[in-house]
Amino acid sequence: MRTHELVLGWIEQQLSSGELVLGGRLPGERTMAEQLQVSRTSVREAVRILEAMGVVRAGVGSGKDAGTIVIAEPGSALGSTLRLHVATRHLPVADIVETRVLLESWAAARAQPGVPELYEAAELLDQMDAAPDVDTFLGLDARFHVALAQAAGNAVVSAMMASLRGAIENYASELTGNLPDWNATSGRLRAEHRAILAAVNANDGRKAADLVAAHIRGFYTEAGVGSASTQD
Amino acid sequence: MRTHELVLGWIEQQLSSGELVLGGRLPGERTMAEQLQVSRTSVREAVRILEAMGVVRAGVGSGKDAGTIVIAEPGSALGSTLRLHVATRHLPVADIVETRVLLESWAAARAQPGVPELYEAAELLDQMDAAPDVDTFLGLDARFHVALAQAAGNAVVSAMMASLRGAIENYASELTGNLPDWNATSGRLRAEHRAILAAVNANDGRKAADLVAAHIRGFYTEAGVGSASTQD
């Protein structure tokens, strides 16, 4: 085992045992290096990897705010990994799109009316009606889909769903610039979002799942990303 | 942007543009450091992160086999990330189990009879009948499930499915040691695998999906891992 992997293993063990908890601080670089008898370089490499995995945020401040904090951001970390594997052509964009359809239609079918995430989703739709530009719109759009996925109550599905969107975000946002008529597209997307949310609130899981599947496939098809199959 | 992120961005751009391809070699540490005008330490940190993401394998040899190679192993990388977030208690084990059920029943319903992955799956079942010990059995078992997922032809679903199993492998293998009667359990698992494969080969996707869902939930329930819901 290489020395930075030894550090990673030790930190994972500290997390598993509960010695180190969410929001807690990692020991300082020098302390860990001395305790594990490895170089400070190896400690720093391990911390960089944990940062990339969304497990810690490296310290930037000084005084009582200094230090490396344990966080829980698996979605963006999984998204970076998927994005790199899309870049190597190992993961086809069309497979990313279909997996999004699978996870989001599952979540839409299981979201429970009345949970707080659905109120947040409704609020986001109101903000989208007033979004001043495409980037603001797409940012709110992403948050709407995450809120809907979270309403199903499965943290792994939520994290994976967010990662899939993140993995091909660049492709989609490059292409939204080329859409023939953004006002028409955004009007359609807003109407589709409202119909999806209405079906969830009416406890019609089947309809919500079908609507969200058509919504996702339609968006990527119009943006020219992937060639979403229709076998689902 | 920190300097190691600059190196990551440059490598991602080389992959996207096709300058760097699967099986290809990264430039040497010193070359990249000079070209990007960063320290060799920053280059090494970026390479460590890419290793952890399953995008490269760092060089160990010398001569013509030396160098850092571009690979495609997203499954194990995603699994390590999920495992760490399970360790922080951010991702519940039960959610991991239910997501496995979702992805694998989707794949079982869509696997096409006659594809090579199903012949491999059948071969793995024969090997499991003759497995000399629990670890060999579980290794073959993991490969059977991956082959079945691959038969559905979605690389993202396959990678995610493999990552979920990897994320809670330690929990499951600790607990298989505590099963009341391993021979009885392995006999049941082998019979269930054959029934799943038979349903796929008979093009009965619905039945294959139901059987694989029951099989996964049953295994984790018996091993005492998670509390798989039955809402699916």
CSV table of C-alpha atoms in Angstrom, one decimal:
chain,number,residue,atom,x,y,z
A,1,MET,CA,0.0,0.0,0.0
A,2,ARG,CA,1.3,3.4,-0.9
A,3,THR,CA,1.7,5.9,1.9
A,4,HIS,CA,-1.2,8.2,0.8
A,5,GLU,CA,-3.5,5.2,0.7
A,6,LEU,CA,-2.4,4.4,4.3
A,7,VAL,CA,-3.6,7.9,5.3
A,8,LEU,CA,-6.9,7.5,3.4
A,9,GLY,CA,-7.5,4.1,5.1
A,10,TRP,CA,-6.8,5.7,8.5
A,11,ILE,CA,-9.3,8.6,7.9
A,12,GLU,CA,-12.0,6.2,6.6
A,13,GLN,CA,-11.5,4.2,9.8
A,14,GLN,CA,-11.9,7.3,11.9
A,15,LEU,CA,-15.1,8.1,10.0
A,16,SER,CA,-16.5,4.6,10.4
A,17,SER,CA,-15.8,4.4,14.1
A,18,GLY,CA,-17.4,7.8,14.6
A,19,GLU,CA,-14.2,9.4,16.0
A,20,LEU,CA,-14.5,11.9,13.1
A,21,VAL,CA,-18.0,13.1,12.2
A,22,LEU,CA,-19.7,15.4,9.7
A,23,GLY,CA,-18.8,19.0,10.4
A,24,GLY,CA,-15.8,17.8,12.4
A,25,ARG,CA,-12.1,18.8,11.7
A,26,LEU,CA,-9.3,16.6,10.5
A,27,PRO,CA,-6.2,16.7,12.6
A,28,GLY,CA,-3.5,19.1,11.2
A,29,GLU,CA,-1.2,17.9,8.4
A,30,ARG,CA,1.8,17.7,10.7
A,31,THR,CA,-0.1,15.8,13.4
A,32,MET,CA,-1.3,13.2,11.0
A,33,ALA,CA,2.1,12.9,9.4
A,34,GLU,CA,3.7,12.3,12.8
A,35,GLN,CA,1.0,9.9,14.1
A,36,LEU,CA,1.1,7.8,10.9
A,37,GLN,CA,4.8,8.2,10.4
A,38,VAL,CA,4.4,9.3,6.8
A,39,SER,CA,5.5,12.5,4.9
A,40,ARG,CA,3.4,15.6,4.9
A,41,THR,CA,3.3,15.3,1.1
A,42,SER,CA,1.5,11.9,1.5
A,43,VAL,CA,-1.0,13.5,3.9
A,44,ARG,CA,-1.7,16.3,1.5
A,45,GLU,CA,-2.2,13.9,-1.4
A,46,ALA,CA,-4.8,12.0,0.7
A,47,VAL,CA,-6.6,15.2,1.6
A,48,ARG,CA,-6.7,16.3,-2.0
A,49,ILE,CA,-8.3,13.0,-2.9
A,50,LEU,CA,-10.9,13.3,-0.2
A,51,GLU,CA,-11.6,16.8,-1.4
A,52,ALA,CA,-12.2,15.4,-4.9
A,53,MET,CA,-14.6,12.8,-3.4
A,54,GLY,CA,-16.6,15.5,-1.6
A,55,VAL,CA,-15.7,14.1,1.8
A,56,VAL,CA,-13.7,17.1,3.1
A,57,ARG,CA,-13.3,20.8,2.4
A,58,ALA,CA,-9.7,21.9,2.8
A,59,GLY,CA,-9.1,24.7,5.2
A,60,VAL,CA,-8.4,28.2,3.9
A,61,GLY,CA,-9.1,30.4,6.9
A,62,SER,CA,-7.0,30.9,10.0
A,63,GLY,CA,-7.8,30.9,13.8
A,64,LYS,CA,-10.9,29.0,14.8
A,65,ASP,CA,-12.2,28.6,11.3
A,66,ALA,CA,-9.0,27.0,10.0
A,67,GLY,CA,-8.7,23.3,9.3
A,68,THR,CA,-10.1,20.7,7.0
A,69,ILE,CA,-13.8,20.0,7.6
A,70,VAL,CA,-15.7,16.8,7.0
A,71,ILE,CA,-18.5,17.5,4.5
A,72,ALA,CA,-21.1,15.4,2.6
A,73,GLU,CA,-21.1,16.4,-1.1
A,74,PRO,CA,-21.2,13.1,-3.0
A,75,GLY,CA,-23.2,14.4,-5.9
A,76,SER,CA,-20.6,16.9,-7.3
A,77,ALA,CA,-17.8,14.4,-6.7
A,78,LEU,CA,-19.5,11.6,-8.5
A,79,GLY,CA,-20.3,14.0,-11.3
A,80,SER,CA,-16.7,15.0,-11.8
A,81,THR,CA,-15.7,11.3,-12.0
A,82,LEU,CA,-18.5,10.5,-14.5
A,83,ARG,CA,-17.6,13.7,-16.5
A,84,LEU,CA,-14.0,12.5,-16.9
A,85,HIS,CA,-15.1,9.0,-18.0
A,86,VAL,CA,-17.4,10.7,-20.6
A,87,ALA,CA,-14.4,12.7,-21.7
A,88,THR,CA,-12.4,9.4,-22.4
A,89,ARG,CA,-15.5,8.1,-24.4
A,90,HIS,CA,-15.8,5.2,-22.0
A,91,LEU,CA,-19.3,6.4,-20.9
A,92,PRO,CA,-21.6,7.4,-23.8
A,93,VAL,CA,-23.7,10.6,-23.3
A,94,ALA,CA,-26.8,8.7,-24.3
A,95,ASP,CA,-26.3,6.2,-21.4
A,96,ILE,CA,-26.0,9.1,-19.0
A,97,VAL,CA,-29.3,10.6,-20.3
A,98,GLU,CA,-31.1,7.2,-20.0
A,99,THR,CA,-29.8,6.7,-16.5
A,100,ARG,CA,-31.1,10.1,-15.5
A,101,VAL,CA,-34.5,9.1,-16.9
A,102,LEU,CA,-34.4,5.9,-14.9
A,103,LEU,CA,-33.5,7.5,-11.6
A,104,GLU,CA,-35.8,10.6,-11.9
A,105,SER,CA,-38.8,8.7,-13.1
A,106,TRP,CA,-38.3,6.2,-10.1
A,107,ALA,CA,-38.1,9.2,-7.8
A,108,ALA,CA,-41.1,11.0,-9.3
A,109,ALA,CA,-43.2,7.9,-8.8
A,110,ARG,CA,-42.2,7.6,-5.2
A,111,ALA,CA,-42.2,11.2,-4.0
A,112,GLN,CA,-44.7,11.7,-1.2
A,113,PRO,CA,-47.1,14.6,-1.4
A,114,GLY,CA,-46.7,17.0,1.5
A,115,VAL,CA,-43.0,16.7,2.1
A,116,PRO,CA,-41.0,19.9,2.4
A,117,GLU,CA,-38.9,19.3,-0.7
A,118,LEU,CA,-42.1,19.7,-2.8
A,119,TYR,CA,-42.8,23.1,-1.3
A,120,GLU,CA,-39.2,24.0,-2.2
A,121,ALA,CA,-39.8,22.7,-5.7
A,122,ALA,CA,-42.9,24.9,-6.1
A,123,GLU,CA,-41.0,27.9,-4.9
A,124,LEU,CA,-38.2,27.2,-7.5
A,125,LEU,CA,-40.8,27.1,-10.3
A,126,ASP,CA,-42.0,30.6,-9.3
A,127,GLN,CA,-38.4,31.9,-9.4
A,128,MET,CA,-37.9,30.3,-12.8
A,129,ASP,CA,-40.9,32.3,-14.2
A,130,ALA,CA,-38.9,35.4,-13.3
A,131,ALA,CA,-35.4,34.2,-14.2
A,132,PRO,CA,-33.6,37.1,-15.9
A,133,ASP,CA,-31.3,34.9,-18.1
A,134,VAL,CA,-30.5,31.4,-19.3
A,135,ASP,CA,-27.9,30.6,-16.8
A,136,THR,CA,-30.1,31.6,-13.8
A,137,PHE,CA,-32.9,29.5,-15.4
A,138,LEU,CA,-30.7,26.5,-15.8
A,139,GLY,CA,-29.4,26.8,-12.2
A,140,LEU,CA,-32.9,26.9,-10.8
A,141,ASP,CA,-33.9,24.1,-13.2
A,142,ALA,CA,-31.1,21.9,-11.7
A,143,ARG,CA,-32.3,22.6,-8.2
A,144,PHE,CA,-35.9,21.8,-9.1
A,145,HIS,CA,-34.9,18.4,-10.3
A,146,VAL,CA,-32.8,17.7,-7.2
A,147,ALA,CA,-35.7,18.8,-4.9
A,148,LEU,CA,-38.0,16.4,-6.7
A,149,ALA,CA,-35.5,13.5,-6.4
A,150,GLN,CA,-35.0,14.3,-2.7
A,151,ALA,CA,-38.8,14.1,-2.2
A,152,ALA,CA,-38.5,10.3,-2.8
A,153,GLY,CA,-36.3,10.1,0.3
A,154,ASN,CA,-33.4,8.0,-1.1
A,155,ALA,CA,-30.1,9.9,-0.6
A,156,VAL,CA,-28.2,7.6,-3.0
A,157,VAL,CA,-30.6,8.1,-5.8
A,158,SER,CA,-30.5,11.9,-5.2
A,159,ALA,CA,-26.7,12.0,-5.2
A,160,MET,CA,-26.5,9.9,-8.4
A,161,MET,CA,-29.1,11.9,-10.2
A,162,ALA,CA,-27.3,15.2,-9.4
A,163,SER,CA,-24.0,13.6,-10.6
A,164,LEU,CA,-25.5,12.6,-14.0
A,165,ARG,CA,-26.7,16.1,-14.7
A,166,GLY,CA,-23.4,17.5,-13.6
A,167,ALA,CA,-21.5,15.0,-15.9
A,168,ILE,CA,-23.0,16.4,-19.1
A,169,GLU,CA,-23.8,20.0,-18.0
A,170,ASN,CA,-21.1,21.4,-20.3
A,171,TYR,CA,-22.6,19.7,-23.3
A,172,ALA,CA,-26.1,20.9,-22.5
A,173,SER,CA,-25.2,24.5,-21.7
A,174,GLU,CA,-23.1,24.8,-24.8
A,175,LEU,CA,-26.0,23.7,-26.8
A,176,THR,CA,-28.8,25.8,-25.2
A,177,GLY,CA,-27.0,28.8,-26.7
A,178,ASN,CA,-27.8,27.2,-30.1
A,179,LEU,CA,-31.4,26.6,-29.5
A,180,PRO,CA,-33.6,28.2,-32.2
A,181,ASP,CA,-35.8,30.0,-29.8
A,182,TRP,CA,-34.9,30.1,-26.1
A,183,ASN,CA,-38.2,31.8,-25.1
A,184,ALA,CA,-40.2,29.0,-26.6
A,185,THR,CA,-38.0,26.3,-25.0
A,186,SER,CA,-38.1,27.9,-21.6
A,187,GLY,CA,-41.9,28.3,-21.8
A,188,ARG,CA,-42.3,24.6,-22.7
A,189,LEU,CA,-39.9,23.5,-19.9
A,190,ARG,CA,-41.7,25.7,-17.3
A,191,ALA,CA,-45.1,24.2,-18.3
A,192,GLU,CA,-43.7,20.6,-18.2
A,193,HIS,CA,-42.2,21.3,-14.7
A,194,ARG,CA,-45.6,22.4,-13.4
A,195,ALA,CA,-47.3,19.4,-14.9
A,196,ILE,CA,-44.8,17.0,-13.3
A,197,LEU,CA,-45.2,18.7,-9.9
A,198,ALA,CA,-49.0,18.7,-10.2
A,199,ALA,CA,-49.0,14.9,-10.8
A,200,VAL,CA,-46.7,14.3,-7.8
A,201,ASN,CA,-48.9,16.5,-5.6
A,202,ALA,CA,-52.0,14.6,-6.9
A,203,ASN,CA,-50.2,11.4,-5.8
A,204,ASP,CA,-50.3,10.1,-9.4
A,205,GLY,CA,-46.8,8.5,-9.4
A,206,ARG,CA,-47.3,6.8,-12.7
A,207,LYS,CA,-48.1,10.0,-14.6
A,208,ALA,CA,-45.4,11.9,-12.8
A,209,ALA,CA,-42.8,9.3,-13.9
A,210,ASP,CA,-44.0,9.3,-17.5
A,211,LEU,CA,-44.0,13.1,-17.6
A,212,VAL,CA,-40.5,13.5,-16.1
A,213,ALA,CA,-39.1,10.8,-18.6
A,214,ALA,CA,-40.5,12.7,-21.6
A,215,HIS,CA,-39.3,16.0,-20.2
A,216,ILE,CA,-35.7,14.8,-19.8
A,217,ARG,CA,-35.5,13.1,-23.1
A,218,GLY,CA,-37.1,16.1,-24.9
A,219,PHE,CA,-34.6,18.5,-23.4
A,220,TYR,CA,-31.5,16.6,-24.4
A,221,THR,CA,-33.0,15.8,-27.9
A,222,GLU,CA,-33.7,19.4,-28.5
A,223,ALA,CA,-30.2,20.4,-27.2
A,224,GLY,CA,-28.8,17.8,-29.6
A,225,VAL,CA,-27.1,15.8,-26.7
A,226,GLY,CA,-27.0,12.0,-26.9
A,227,SER,CA,-29.5,10.0,-28.8
A,228,ALA,CA,-31.9,9.0,-26.1
A,229,SER,CA,-33.5,5.6,-26.9
A,230,THR,CA,-37.2,5.1,-26.5
A,231,GLN,CA,-37.0,1.5,-25.2
A,232,ASP,CA,-38.0,2.5,-21.6
B,1,MET,CA,-8.3,27.9,-9.1
B,2,ARG,CA,-5.6,26.0,-7.3
B,3,THR,CA,-2.7,24.8,-9.3
B,4,HIS,CA,-3.5,21.0,-9.1
B,5,GLU,CA,-7.0,21.9,-10.4
B,6,LEU,CA,-5.4,23.7,-13.3
B,7,VAL,CA,-3.6,20.4,-14.1
B,8,LEU,CA,-6.8,18.4,-13.8
B,9,GLY,CA,-8.6,20.9,-16.2
B,10,TRP,CA,-5.8,20.6,-18.7
B,11,ILE,CA,-5.8,16.8,-18.7
B,12,GLU,CA,-9.6,16.7,-19.0
B,13,GLN,CA,-9.4,19.0,-22.0
B,14,GLN,CA,-6.7,16.7,-23.6
B,15,LEU,CA,-9.2,13.8,-23.1
B,16,SER,CA,-12.2,15.7,-24.5
B,17,SER,CA,-10.3,16.8,-27.6
B,18,GLY,CA,-9.0,13.3,-28.2
B,19,GLU,CA,-5.3,14.3,-27.8
B,20,LEU,CA,-5.2,11.8,-25.0
B,21,VAL,CA,-7.1,8.5,-25.5
B,22,LEU,CA,-7.9,5.3,-23.5
B,23,GLY,CA,-4.7,3.3,-23.2
B,24,GLY,CA,-2.6,6.3,-24.0
B,25,ARG,CA,0.2,7.8,-21.7
B,26,LEU,CA,0.1,11.0,-19.8
B,27,PRO,CA,3.2,13.2,-20.4
B,28,GLY,CA,5.9,12.8,-17.7
B,29,GLU,CA,5.6,14.7,-14.5
B,30,ARG,CA,8.4,17.1,-15.3
B,31,THR,CA,7.1,17.8,-18.9
B,32,MET,CA,3.6,18.7,-17.6
B,33,ALA,CA,5.0,20.8,-14.8
B,34,GLU,CA,7.1,22.8,-17.3
B,35,GLN,CA,4.4,23.1,-19.9
B,36,LEU,CA,1.8,24.3,-17.4
B,37,GLN,CA,4.3,26.3,-15.3
B,38,VAL,CA,3.3,24.6,-12.0
B,39,SER,CA,5.2,22.6,-9.4
B,40,ARG,CA,5.8,18.9,-9.8
B,41,THR,CA,4.0,18.5,-6.5
B,42,SER,CA,0.8,19.9,-8.1
B,43,VAL,CA,1.1,17.6,-11.0
B,44,ARG,CA,1.5,14.6,-8.7
B,45,GLU,CA,-1.6,15.7,-6.7
B,46,ALA,CA,-3.7,15.9,-9.9
B,47,VAL,CA,-2.5,12.4,-11.0
B,48,ARG,CA,-3.4,11.0,-7.5
B,49,ILE,CA,-6.9,12.4,-7.9
B,50,LEU,CA,-7.2,10.9,-11.4
B,51,GLU,CA,-6.1,7.6,-10.0
B,52,ALA,CA,-8.7,7.7,-7.3
B,53,MET,CA,-11.3,8.5,-10.0
B,54,GLY,CA,-10.3,5.4,-12.1
B,55,VAL,CA,-9.1,7.6,-15.0
B,56,VAL,CA,-5.4,6.7,-14.9
B,57,ARG,CA,-3.1,4.0,-13.5
B,58,ALA,CA,0.1,5.5,-12.2
B,59,GLY,CA,3.3,4.1,-13.7
B,60,VAL,CA,5.3,1.7,-11.7
B,61,GLY,CA,7.5,0.0,-14.3
B,62,SER,CA,10.5,1.5,-16.2
B,63,GLY,CA,11.5,1.5,-19.9
B,64,LYS,CA,8.7,1.2,-22.4
B,65,ASP,CA,6.1,0.1,-19.8
B,66,ALA,CA,6.7,3.1,-17.6
B,67,GLY,CA,4.3,6.1,-17.5
B,68,THR,CA,0.8,6.8,-16.4
B,69,ILE,CA,-1.8,5.2,-18.6
B,70,VAL,CA,-5.4,6.3,-19.3
B,71,ILE,CA,-7.8,3.6,-18.1
B,72,ALA,CA,-11.6,3.3,-17.7
B,73,GLU,CA,-12.5,2.0,-14.3
B,74,PRO,CA,-15.4,4.2,-13.0
B,75,GLY,CA,-17.1,1.5,-11.0
B,76,SER,CA,-14.4,1.0,-8.4
B,77,ALA,CA,-13.8,4.8,-8.2
B,78,LEU,CA,-17.5,5.6,-7.7
B,79,GLY,CA,-17.6,2.7,-5.1
B,80,SER,CA,-14.8,4.2,-3.0
B,81,THR,CA,-16.6,7.6,-3.0
B,82,LEU,CA,-19.9,6.1,-2.0
B,83,ARG,CA,-18.1,4.0,0.7
B,84,LEU,CA,-16.6,7.1,2.3
B,85,HIS,CA,-20.0,8.8,2.4
B,86,VAL,CA,-21.5,5.7,3.9
B,87,ALA,CA,-18.7,5.9,6.5
B,88,THR,CA,-19.8,9.5,7.4
B,89,ARG,CA,-23.4,8.3,7.8
B,90,HIS,CA,-24.5,10.7,5.0
B,91,LEU,CA,-25.6,7.8,2.8
B,92,PRO,CA,-27.7,5.1,4.6
B,93,VAL,CA,-26.9,1.5,3.8
B,94,ALA,CA,-30.6,0.8,3.2
B,95,ASP,CA,-30.6,3.5,0.4
B,96,ILE,CA,-27.6,1.8,-1.2
B,97,VAL,CA,-29.4,-1.5,-1.2
B,98,GLU,CA,-32.6,-0.1,-2.7
B,99,THR,CA,-30.6,1.7,-5.4
B,100,ARG,CA,-29.0,-1.6,-6.3
B,101,VAL,CA,-32.5,-3.2,-6.5
B,102,LEU,CA,-33.6,-0.3,-8.8
B,103,LEU,CA,-30.6,-0.5,-11.2
B,104,GLU,CA,-30.4,-4.3,-11.4
B,105,SER,CA,-34.1,-4.9,-11.9
B,106,TRP,CA,-34.0,-2.3,-14.7
B,107,ALA,CA,-31.0,-4.1,-16.3
B,108,ALA,CA,-32.6,-7.6,-15.9
B,109,ALA,CA,-35.7,-6.4,-17.6
B,110,ARG,CA,-33.8,-5.0,-20.5
B,111,ALA,CA,-31.0,-7.7,-21.0
B,112,GLN,CA,-31.2,-9.1,-24.5
B,113,PRO,CA,-31.2,-12.9,-24.8
B,114,GLY,CA,-28.2,-14.1,-26.9
B,115,VAL,CA,-25.7,-11.4,-26.0
B,116,PRO,CA,-22.2,-12.6,-25.0
B,117,GLU,CA,-22.5,-11.3,-21.4
B,118,LEU,CA,-25.2,-13.9,-20.8
B,119,TYR,CA,-22.9,-16.7,-21.8
B,120,GLU,CA,-20.3,-15.3,-19.5
B,121,ALA,CA,-23.0,-15.2,-16.7
B,122,ALA,CA,-23.9,-18.8,-17.3
B,123,GLU,CA,-20.2,-19.8,-17.1
B,124,LEU,CA,-19.8,-17.9,-13.8
B,125,LEU,CA,-22.7,-19.9,-12.4
B,126,ASP,CA,-21.0,-23.2,-13.2
B,127,GLN,CA,-17.9,-21.9,-11.5
B,128,MET,CA,-19.9,-20.9,-8.4
B,129,ASP,CA,-21.2,-24.5,-8.1
B,130,ALA,CA,-17.6,-25.6,-7.6
B,131,ALA,CA,-16.3,-22.6,-5.6
B,132,PRO,CA,-14.0,-23.9,-2.8
B,133,ASP,CA,-14.7,-21.2,-0.3
B,134,VAL,CA,-16.9,-18.2,0.6
B,135,ASP,CA,-14.6,-15.5,-0.8
B,136,THR,CA,-14.2,-17.2,-4.1
B,137,PHE,CA,-18.0,-17.6,-4.2
B,138,LEU,CA,-18.6,-13.9,-3.4
B,139,GLY,CA,-16.1,-12.8,-6.0
B,140,LEU,CA,-17.8,-14.9,-8.7
B,141,ASP,CA,-21.2,-13.7,-7.4
B,142,ALA,CA,-20.1,-10.1,-7.9
B,143,ARG,CA,-19.0,-10.9,-11.5
B,144,PHE,CA,-22.3,-12.6,-12.3
B,145,HIS,CA,-24.3,-9.5,-11.3
B,146,VAL,CA,-22.0,-7.2,-13.3
B,147,ALA,CA,-22.3,-9.5,-16.4
B,148,LEU,CA,-26.1,-9.4,-16.0
B,149,ALA,CA,-26.1,-5.6,-15.7
B,150,GLN,CA,-23.8,-5.3,-18.8
B,151,ALA,CA,-26.2,-7.4,-20.8
B,152,ALA,CA,-28.6,-4.5,-20.8
B,153,GLY,CA,-26.0,-2.4,-22.7
B,154,ASN,CA,-25.9,0.8,-20.5
B,155,ALA,CA,-22.3,1.4,-19.3
B,156,VAL,CA,-23.4,4.0,-16.8
B,157,VAL,CA,-25.9,1.7,-15.1
B,158,SER,CA,-23.3,-1.1,-15.1
B,159,ALA,CA,-20.7,1.2,-13.5
B,160,MET,CA,-23.1,2.6,-10.9
B,161,MET,CA,-24.4,-0.9,-10.0
B,162,ALA,CA,-20.8,-2.2,-9.5
B,163,SER,CA,-20.1,0.9,-7.3
B,164,LEU,CA,-23.1,0.2,-5.0
B,165,ARG,CA,-22.0,-3.3,-4.3
B,166,GLY,CA,-18.4,-2.2,-3.7
B,167,ALA,CA,-19.7,0.5,-1.3
B,168,ILE,CA,-21.1,-1.9,1.2
B,169,GLU,CA,-19.0,-5.0,0.4
B,170,ASN,CA,-17.2,-4.8,3.8
B,171,TYR,CA,-20.5,-4.8,5.7
B,172,ALA,CA,-21.8,-7.8,3.7
B,173,SER,CA,-18.6,-9.9,3.9
B,174,GLU,CA,-18.2,-9.3,7.6
B,175,LEU,CA,-21.8,-10.6,8.0
B,176,THR,CA,-21.6,-13.6,5.7
B,177,GLY,CA,-19.2,-15.0,8.3
B,178,ASN,CA,-22.0,-14.9,10.8
B,179,LEU,CA,-24.7,-16.6,8.7
B,180,PRO,CA,-26.2,-19.6,10.5
B,181,ASP,CA,-25.6,-22.0,7.6
B,182,TRP,CA,-23.4,-20.9,4.7
B,183,ASN,CA,-24.1,-24.1,2.7
B,184,ALA,CA,-27.9,-23.5,2.9
B,185,THR,CA,-27.4,-19.8,1.9
B,186,SER,CA,-25.1,-20.5,-1.0
B,187,GLY,CA,-27.5,-23.2,-2.3
B,188,ARG,CA,-30.3,-20.8,-2.2
B,189,LEU,CA,-28.3,-18.0,-3.9
B,190,ARG,CA,-27.2,-20.4,-6.7
B,191,ALA,CA,-30.8,-21.5,-7.3
B,192,GLU,CA,-31.9,-17.9,-7.4
B,193,HIS,CA,-29.2,-17.0,-9.9
B,194,ARG,CA,-30.2,-19.8,-12.2
B,195,ALA,CA,-33.8,-18.7,-12.1
B,196,ILE,CA,-32.9,-15.1,-12.9
B,197,LEU,CA,-30.8,-16.1,-15.8
B,198,ALA,CA,-33.5,-18.5,-17.1
B,199,ALA,CA,-36.0,-15.7,-17.0
B,200,VAL,CA,-33.7,-13.4,-18.9
B,201,ASN,CA,-32.9,-16.1,-21.5
B,202,ALA,CA,-36.7,-16.7,-21.9
B,203,ASN,CA,-37.1,-13.0,-22.6
B,204,ASP,CA,-39.4,-12.6,-19.6
B,205,GLY,CA,-38.0,-9.3,-18.4
B,206,ARG,CA,-40.7,-8.7,-15.9
B,207,LYS,CA,-40.1,-12.0,-14.1
B,208,ALA,CA,-36.3,-11.5,-14.3
B,209,ALA,CA,-36.7,-8.0,-12.7
B,210,ASP,CA,-38.9,-9.3,-9.8
B,211,LEU,CA,-36.6,-12.2,-9.1
B,212,VAL,CA,-33.4,-10.1,-9.0
B,213,ALA,CA,-35.1,-7.6,-6.7
B,214,ALA,CA,-36.2,-10.3,-4.3
B,215,HIS,CA,-32.7,-11.9,-4.5
B,216,ILE,CA,-30.8,-8.7,-3.6
B,217,ARG,CA,-33.2,-7.8,-0.8
B,218,GLY,CA,-33.1,-11.3,0.6
B,219,PHE,CA,-29.3,-11.5,0.6
B,220,TYR,CA,-28.9,-8.2,2.5
B,221,THR,CA,-31.7,-9.0,4.9
B,222,GLU,CA,-30.2,-12.3,5.8
B,223,ALA,CA,-26.8,-10.7,6.2
B,224,GLY,CA,-28.4,-8.1,8.5
B,225,VAL,CA,-27.4,-5.2,6.3
B,226,GLY,CA,-29.7,-2.2,5.9
B,227,SER,CA,-33.5,-2.5,6.2
B,228,ALA,CA,-34.5,-2.8,2.7
B,229,SER,CA,-38.0,-1.3,2.2
B,230,THR,CA,-40.5,-3.2,0.2
B,231,GLN,CA,-42.2,-0.3,-1.5
B,232,ASP,CA,-40.7,-1.1,-4.9
